[in-house]
Coordinates of C-alpha atoms and ligand atoms in Angstrom, one line a residue:
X247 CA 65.9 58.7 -67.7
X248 CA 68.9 59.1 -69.6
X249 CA 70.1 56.0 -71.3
X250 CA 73.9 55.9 -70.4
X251 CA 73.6 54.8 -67.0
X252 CA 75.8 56.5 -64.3
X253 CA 78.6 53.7 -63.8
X254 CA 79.8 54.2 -67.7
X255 CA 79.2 57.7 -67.3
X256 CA 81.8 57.7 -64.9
X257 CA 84.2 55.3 -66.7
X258 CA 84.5 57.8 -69.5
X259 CA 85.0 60.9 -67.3
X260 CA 87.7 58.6 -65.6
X261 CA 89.9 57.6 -68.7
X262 CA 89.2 61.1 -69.6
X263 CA 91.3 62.3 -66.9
X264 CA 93.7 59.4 -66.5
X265 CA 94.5 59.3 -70.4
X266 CA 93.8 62.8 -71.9
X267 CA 91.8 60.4 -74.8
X268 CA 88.7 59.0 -75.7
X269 CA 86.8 56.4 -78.3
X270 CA 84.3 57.9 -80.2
X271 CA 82.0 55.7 -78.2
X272 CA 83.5 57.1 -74.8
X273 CA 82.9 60.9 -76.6
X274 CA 79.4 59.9 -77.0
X275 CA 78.6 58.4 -74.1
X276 CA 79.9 61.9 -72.7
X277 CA 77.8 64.0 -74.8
X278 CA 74.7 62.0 -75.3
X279 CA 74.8 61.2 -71.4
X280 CA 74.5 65.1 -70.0
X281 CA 71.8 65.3 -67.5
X282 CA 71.8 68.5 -65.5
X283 CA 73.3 67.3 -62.4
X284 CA 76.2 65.6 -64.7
X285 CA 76.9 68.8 -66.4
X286 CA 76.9 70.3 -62.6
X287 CA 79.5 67.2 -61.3
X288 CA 81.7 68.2 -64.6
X289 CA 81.9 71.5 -64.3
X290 CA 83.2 71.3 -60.7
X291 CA 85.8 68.9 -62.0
X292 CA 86.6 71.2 -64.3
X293 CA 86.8 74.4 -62.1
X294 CA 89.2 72.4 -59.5
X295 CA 91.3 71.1 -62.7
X296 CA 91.9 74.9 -63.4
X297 CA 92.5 76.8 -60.0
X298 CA 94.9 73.8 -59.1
X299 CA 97.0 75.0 -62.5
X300 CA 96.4 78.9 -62.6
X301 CA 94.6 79.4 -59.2
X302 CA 91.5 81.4 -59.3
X303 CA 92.1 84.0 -61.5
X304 CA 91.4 85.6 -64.8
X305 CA 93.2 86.3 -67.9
X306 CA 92.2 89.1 -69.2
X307 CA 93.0 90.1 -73.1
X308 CA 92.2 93.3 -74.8
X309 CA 91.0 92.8 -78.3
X310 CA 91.7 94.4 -80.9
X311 CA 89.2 94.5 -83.8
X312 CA 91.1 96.2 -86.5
X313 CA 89.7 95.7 -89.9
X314 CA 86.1 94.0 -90.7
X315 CA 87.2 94.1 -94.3
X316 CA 87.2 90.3 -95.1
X317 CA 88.0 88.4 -98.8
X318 CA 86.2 85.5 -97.3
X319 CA 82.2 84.5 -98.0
X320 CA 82.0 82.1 -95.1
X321 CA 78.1 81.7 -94.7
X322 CA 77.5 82.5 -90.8
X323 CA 79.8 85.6 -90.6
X324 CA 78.6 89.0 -90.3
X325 CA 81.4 90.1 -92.0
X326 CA 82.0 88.2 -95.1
X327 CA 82.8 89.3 -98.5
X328 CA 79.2 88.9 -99.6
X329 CA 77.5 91.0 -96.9
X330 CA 76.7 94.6 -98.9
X331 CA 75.5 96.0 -95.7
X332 CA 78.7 95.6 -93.7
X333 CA 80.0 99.4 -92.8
X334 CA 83.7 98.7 -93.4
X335 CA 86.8 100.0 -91.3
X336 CA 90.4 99.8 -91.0
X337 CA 91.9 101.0 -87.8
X338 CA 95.6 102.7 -88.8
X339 CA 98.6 102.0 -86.9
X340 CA 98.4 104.4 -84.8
X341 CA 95.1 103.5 -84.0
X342 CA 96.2 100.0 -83.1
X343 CA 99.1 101.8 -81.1
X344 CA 96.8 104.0 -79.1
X345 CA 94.6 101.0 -78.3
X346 CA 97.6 99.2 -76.9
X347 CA 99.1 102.2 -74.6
X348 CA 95.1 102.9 -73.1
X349 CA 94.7 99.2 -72.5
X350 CA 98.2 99.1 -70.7
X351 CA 97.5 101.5 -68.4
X352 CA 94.7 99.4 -67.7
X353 CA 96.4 96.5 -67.3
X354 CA 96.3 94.8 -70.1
X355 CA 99.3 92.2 -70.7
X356 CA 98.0 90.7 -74.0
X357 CA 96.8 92.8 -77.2
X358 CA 94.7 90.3 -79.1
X359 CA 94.6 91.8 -83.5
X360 CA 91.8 90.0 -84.6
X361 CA 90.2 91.2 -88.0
X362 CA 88.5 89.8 -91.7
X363 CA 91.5 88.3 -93.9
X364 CA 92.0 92.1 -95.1
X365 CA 94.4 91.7 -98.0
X366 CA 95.3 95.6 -97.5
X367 CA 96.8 94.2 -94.3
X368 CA 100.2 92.0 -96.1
X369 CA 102.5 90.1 -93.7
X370 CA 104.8 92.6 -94.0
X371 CA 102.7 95.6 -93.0
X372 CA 101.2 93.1 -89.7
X373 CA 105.0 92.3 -88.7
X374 CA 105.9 95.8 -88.7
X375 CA 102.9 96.8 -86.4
X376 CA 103.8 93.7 -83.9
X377 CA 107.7 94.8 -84.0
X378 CA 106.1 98.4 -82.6
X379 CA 104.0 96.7 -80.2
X380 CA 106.7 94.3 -78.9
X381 CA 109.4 97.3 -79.0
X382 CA 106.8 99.6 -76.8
X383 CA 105.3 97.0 -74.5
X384 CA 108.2 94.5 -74.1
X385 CA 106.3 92.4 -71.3
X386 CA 102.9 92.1 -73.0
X387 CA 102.3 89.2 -75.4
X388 CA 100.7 89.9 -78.6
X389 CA 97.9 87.4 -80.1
X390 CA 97.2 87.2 -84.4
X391 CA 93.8 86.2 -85.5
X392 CA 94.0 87.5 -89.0
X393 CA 93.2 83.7 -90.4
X394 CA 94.9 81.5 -93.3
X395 CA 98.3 83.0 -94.7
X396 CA 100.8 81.5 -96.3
X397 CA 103.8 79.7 -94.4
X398 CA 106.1 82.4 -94.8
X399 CA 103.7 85.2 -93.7
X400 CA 103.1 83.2 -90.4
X401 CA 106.9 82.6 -90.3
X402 CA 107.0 86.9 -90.5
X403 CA 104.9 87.3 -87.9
X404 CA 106.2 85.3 -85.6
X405 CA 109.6 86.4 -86.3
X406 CA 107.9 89.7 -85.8
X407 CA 107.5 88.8 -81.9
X408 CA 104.0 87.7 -82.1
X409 CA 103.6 85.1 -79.0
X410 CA 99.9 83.4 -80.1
X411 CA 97.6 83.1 -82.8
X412 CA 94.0 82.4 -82.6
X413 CA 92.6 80.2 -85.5
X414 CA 89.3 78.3 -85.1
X415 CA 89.3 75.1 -87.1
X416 CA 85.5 75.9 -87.4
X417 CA 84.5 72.0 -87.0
X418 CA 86.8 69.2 -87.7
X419 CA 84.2 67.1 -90.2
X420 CA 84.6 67.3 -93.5
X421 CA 81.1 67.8 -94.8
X422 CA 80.1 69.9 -92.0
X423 CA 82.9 71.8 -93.2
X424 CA 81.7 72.3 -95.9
X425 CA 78.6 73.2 -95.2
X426 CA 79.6 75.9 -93.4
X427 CA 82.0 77.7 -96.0
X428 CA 82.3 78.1 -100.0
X429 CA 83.6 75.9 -101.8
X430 CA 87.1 78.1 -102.4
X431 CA 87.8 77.4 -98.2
X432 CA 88.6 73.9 -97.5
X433 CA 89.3 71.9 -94.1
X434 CA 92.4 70.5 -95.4
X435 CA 93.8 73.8 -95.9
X436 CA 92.7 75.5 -92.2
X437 CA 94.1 72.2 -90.7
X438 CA 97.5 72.6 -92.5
X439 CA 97.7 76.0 -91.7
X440 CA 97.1 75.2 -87.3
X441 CA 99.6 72.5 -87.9
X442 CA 102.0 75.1 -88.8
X443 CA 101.1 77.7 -86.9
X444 CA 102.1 75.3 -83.8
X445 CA 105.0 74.2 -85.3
X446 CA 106.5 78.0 -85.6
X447 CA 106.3 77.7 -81.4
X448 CA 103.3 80.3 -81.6
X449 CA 100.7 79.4 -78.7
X450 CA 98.5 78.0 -80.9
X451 CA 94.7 78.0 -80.3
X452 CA 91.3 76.3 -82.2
X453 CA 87.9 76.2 -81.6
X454 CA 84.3 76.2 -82.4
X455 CA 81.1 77.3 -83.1
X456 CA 78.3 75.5 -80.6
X457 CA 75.4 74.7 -82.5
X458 CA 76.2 75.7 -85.6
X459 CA 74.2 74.7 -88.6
X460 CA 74.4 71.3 -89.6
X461 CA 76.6 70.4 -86.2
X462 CA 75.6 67.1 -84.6
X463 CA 77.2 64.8 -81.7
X464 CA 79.2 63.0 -84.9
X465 CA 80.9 66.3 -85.9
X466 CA 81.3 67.3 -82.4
X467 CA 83.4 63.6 -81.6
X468 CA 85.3 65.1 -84.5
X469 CA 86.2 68.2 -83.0
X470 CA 86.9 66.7 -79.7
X471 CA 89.4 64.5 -81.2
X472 CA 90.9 66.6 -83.6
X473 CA 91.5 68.9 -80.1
X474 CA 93.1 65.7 -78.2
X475 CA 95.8 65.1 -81.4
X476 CA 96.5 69.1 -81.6
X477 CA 97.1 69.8 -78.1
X478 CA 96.4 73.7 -78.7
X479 CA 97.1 75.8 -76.1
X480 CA 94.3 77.8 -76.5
X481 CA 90.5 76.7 -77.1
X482 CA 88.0 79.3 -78.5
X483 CA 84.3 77.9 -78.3
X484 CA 81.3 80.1 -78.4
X485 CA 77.7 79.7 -79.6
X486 CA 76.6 80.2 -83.1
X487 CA 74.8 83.5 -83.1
X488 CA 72.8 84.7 -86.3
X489 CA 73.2 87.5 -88.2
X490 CA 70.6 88.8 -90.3
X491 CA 72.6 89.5 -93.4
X492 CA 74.3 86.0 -93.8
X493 CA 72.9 82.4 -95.3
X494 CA 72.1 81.5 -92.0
X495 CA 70.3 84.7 -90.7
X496 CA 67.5 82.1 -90.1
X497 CA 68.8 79.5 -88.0
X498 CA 68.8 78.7 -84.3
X499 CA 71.3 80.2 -82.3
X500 CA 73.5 77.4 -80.7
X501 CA 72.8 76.2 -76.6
X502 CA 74.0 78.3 -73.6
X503 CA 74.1 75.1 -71.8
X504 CA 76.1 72.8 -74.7
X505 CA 78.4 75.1 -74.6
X506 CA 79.3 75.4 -71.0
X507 CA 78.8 71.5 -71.0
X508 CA 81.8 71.6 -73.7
X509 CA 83.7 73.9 -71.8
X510 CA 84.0 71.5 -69.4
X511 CA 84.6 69.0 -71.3
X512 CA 87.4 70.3 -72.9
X513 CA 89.0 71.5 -69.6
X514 CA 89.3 68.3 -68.6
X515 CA 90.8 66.8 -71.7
X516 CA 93.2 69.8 -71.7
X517 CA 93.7 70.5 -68.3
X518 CA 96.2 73.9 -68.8
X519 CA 94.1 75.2 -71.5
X520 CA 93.5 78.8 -71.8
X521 CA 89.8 78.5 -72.3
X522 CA 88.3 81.8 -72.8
X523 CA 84.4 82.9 -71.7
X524 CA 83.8 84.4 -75.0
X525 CA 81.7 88.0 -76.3
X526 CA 79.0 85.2 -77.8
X527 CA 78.4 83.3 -74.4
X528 CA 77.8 86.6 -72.8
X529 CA 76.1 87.8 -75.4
X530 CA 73.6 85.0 -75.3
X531 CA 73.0 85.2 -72.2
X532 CA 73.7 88.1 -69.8
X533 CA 75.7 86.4 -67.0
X534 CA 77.5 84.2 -69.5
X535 CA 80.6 84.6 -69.6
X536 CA 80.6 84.2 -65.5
X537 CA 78.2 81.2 -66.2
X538 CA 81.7 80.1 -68.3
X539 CA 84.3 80.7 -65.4
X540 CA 82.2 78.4 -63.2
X541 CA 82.2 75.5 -66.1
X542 CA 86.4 76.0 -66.5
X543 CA 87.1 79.0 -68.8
X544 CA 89.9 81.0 -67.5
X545 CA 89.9 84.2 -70.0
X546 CA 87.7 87.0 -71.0
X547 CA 88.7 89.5 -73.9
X548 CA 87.2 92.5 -73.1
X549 CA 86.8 95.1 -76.1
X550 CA 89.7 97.6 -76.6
X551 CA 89.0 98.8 -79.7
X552 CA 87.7 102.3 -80.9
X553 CA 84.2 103.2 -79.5
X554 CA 82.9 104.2 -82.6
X555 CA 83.9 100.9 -84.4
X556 CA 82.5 98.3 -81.8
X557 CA 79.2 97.7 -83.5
X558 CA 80.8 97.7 -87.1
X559 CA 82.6 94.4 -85.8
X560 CA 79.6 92.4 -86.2
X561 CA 80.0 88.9 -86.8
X562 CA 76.2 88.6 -85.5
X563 CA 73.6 90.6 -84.3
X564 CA 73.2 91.6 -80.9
X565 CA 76.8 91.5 -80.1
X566 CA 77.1 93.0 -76.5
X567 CA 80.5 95.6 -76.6
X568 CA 79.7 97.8 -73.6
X569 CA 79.4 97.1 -69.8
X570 CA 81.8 94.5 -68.3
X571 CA 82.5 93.9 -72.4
X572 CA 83.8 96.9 -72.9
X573 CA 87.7 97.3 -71.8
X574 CA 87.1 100.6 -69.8
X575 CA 85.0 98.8 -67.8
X576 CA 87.2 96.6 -66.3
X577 CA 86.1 97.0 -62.9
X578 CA 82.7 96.1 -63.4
X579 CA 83.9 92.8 -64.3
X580 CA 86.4 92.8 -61.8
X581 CA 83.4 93.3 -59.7
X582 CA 81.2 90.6 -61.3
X583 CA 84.6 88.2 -61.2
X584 CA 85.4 88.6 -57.6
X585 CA 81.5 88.1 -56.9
X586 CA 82.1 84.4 -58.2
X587 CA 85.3 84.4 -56.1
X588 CA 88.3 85.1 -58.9
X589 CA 90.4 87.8 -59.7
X590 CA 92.0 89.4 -62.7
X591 CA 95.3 88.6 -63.5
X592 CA 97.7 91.7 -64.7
X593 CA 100.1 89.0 -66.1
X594 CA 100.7 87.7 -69.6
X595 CA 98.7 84.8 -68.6
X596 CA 101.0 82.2 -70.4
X597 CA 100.3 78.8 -70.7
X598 CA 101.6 76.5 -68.6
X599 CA 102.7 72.7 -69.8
X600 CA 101.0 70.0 -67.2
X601 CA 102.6 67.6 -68.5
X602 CA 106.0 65.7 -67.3
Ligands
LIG222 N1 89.4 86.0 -89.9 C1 89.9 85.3 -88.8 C2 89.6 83.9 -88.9 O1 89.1 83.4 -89.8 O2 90.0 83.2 -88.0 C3 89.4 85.9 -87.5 C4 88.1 86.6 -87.4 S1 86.7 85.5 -87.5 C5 85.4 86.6 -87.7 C6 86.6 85.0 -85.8 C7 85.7 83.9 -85.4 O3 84.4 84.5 -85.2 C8 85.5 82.8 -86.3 O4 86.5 81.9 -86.1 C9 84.1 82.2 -86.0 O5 84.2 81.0 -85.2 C10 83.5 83.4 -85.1 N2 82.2 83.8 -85.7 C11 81.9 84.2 -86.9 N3 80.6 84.4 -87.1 C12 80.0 84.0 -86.0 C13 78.6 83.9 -85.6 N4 77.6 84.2 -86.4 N5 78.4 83.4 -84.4 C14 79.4 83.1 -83.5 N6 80.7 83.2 -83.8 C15 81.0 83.6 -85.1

């Protein structure tokens, strides 16, 4: 028996809608109150929210994973400085280029460069690869994920063209934050650094790890309300996944069901959100990211980059990067989309305001 009974329950779900807010109480009533058939009610909610904004279809993104090369020691990455073991790469820019042109002809309207904060990689040389990017495909959007910079570097890029940039806050609690990262990387500074990313006018998105280490229902209020005063455009959750070569190669991977729970969640408290159904979630489970359309995400970011690089971008073991994952594959997850009734969109997939 559950011991938020049904009627407040429902209260919070309601201001949730009405008021795009909640108390902390509210947020934990929400959290601590998921019973199976609640999560089922939510997601439904959620899945109606979405089609009635961007209809039953899919945004598709082709990333881009173009260095693993990362100055950063963060504890639960695959990648960080401190993992010897890492088999570095740097795609070139032609590299990058001939990603673009073979997603394109796929259909790809949005290039997503994600990679380690590769120092070999300076604002300048990034804004000169977006300019060709922008100059060959004029009607795709390009995405950054390339982490903290300095204002003026993020002013570059997105004088460069760049449309979005990708930067989970990692959790919004202080402490948690800290123990996820060294001591050099601070909260203060990846929350200054969203703040201007969404001032520049880039499509802005956050996120966060699901059941990573030390996360509770407190630190997860936290990120929940940090979400409802950014209003990011974008929301990247996925579950914590281990990798054997980090601090944390020990712990639990984070829930399947939390984090389609959360999707939810956060579709509702940001109903035009582009919420995507992330590598982890399918990687964790093999229907995930599907699993994550039907609880309110509305993007997948198949894998355009090199073959032979795939596995090297290994933020934690396991990660899937062929099959529907893979970009050439697109029509097996066409397939596995239209069998949960969507389609993919060959379209930008902007966001779109919802409110007056
Ligand atoms: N360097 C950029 C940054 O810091 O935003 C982008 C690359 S970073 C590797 C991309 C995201 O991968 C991180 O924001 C983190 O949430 C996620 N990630 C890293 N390690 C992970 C793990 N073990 N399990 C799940 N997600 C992970």
């Amino acid at each position: 028996m559950c011991k938020y009974g049904q009627q407040e329950f429902d209260r919070c779900i309601r201001v949730l809608e009405q008021e795009g807010r909640l108390s902390r109480e509210q947020w934990k009533i929400l959290l601590e109150g998921r019973t199976k058939e609640r999560q089922e009610v939510l997601a439904h909610k959620a899945v109606s929210i979405c089609s009635r904004i961007y209809g039953k279809q899919v945004f598709v993104r082709g990333l881009i994973e173009f260095t693993n090369y990362c100055k950063n020691n963060c504890y639960y990455c695959g990648i960080r400085r401190g993992n010897g073991k890492a088999e570095r790469y740097r795609l070139t820019e032609n590299e990058i280029l001939s990603c673009c042109r073979s997603g394109f002809a796929m259909g790809f309207r949005t290039f997503v460069l994600q990679g380690g904060e590769d120092s070999y990689f300076t604002a300048d040389k990034l804004a000169a690869i977006v300019r060709v990017i922008k100059k060959e495909f004029p009607q795709c959007a390009v995405t950054l994920s390339v982490g903290e910079l300095e204002p003026e570097d993020y002013r570059k890029l997105r004088e460069a063209g760049a449309d979005r940039y990708l930067l989970r806050h990692e959790t919004a609690n202080p402490s948690h934050y800290r123990r996820l990262h060294p001591p050099e990387l601070s909260l203060d500074h990846r929350l200054s650094c969203l703040a201007f990313i969404k001032e520049l006018g880039f499509q802005t998105g956050a996120g966060f790890m699901v059941g990573s280490p030390g996360q509770t229902t407190d630190t997860l209020i936290d990120d929940l309300l940090f979400l409802a005063r950014l209003q990011p455009q974008m929301v990247g959750i996925g579950p914590f996944i281990p990798h054997r070569d980090t601090p944390f190669g020990d712990e639990a991977p984070g829930s399947l069901d939390l984090t389609l729970y959360l999707l939810s969640l956060i579709r509702i408290l940001l109903p035009g959100v582009l919420l995507p159904a992330t590598t982890a979630l399918g990687t964790i489970a093999r229907d995930g990211r599907e699993a994550g359309i039907l609880a309110g995400a509305n993007v997948v970011m198949p894998n355009l980059s090199p073959g032979e690089v795939r596995q090297k971008y290994q933020l934690y073991n396991n990660k899937i990067c062929t099959g529907k994952e893979a970009a050439e594959c697109l029509g097996e997850l066409r397939a596995s989309l239209a069998a949960i009734g969507y389609s993919v969109a060959i379209d930008r997939g902007d966001y779109i305001t919802t409110k007056a």
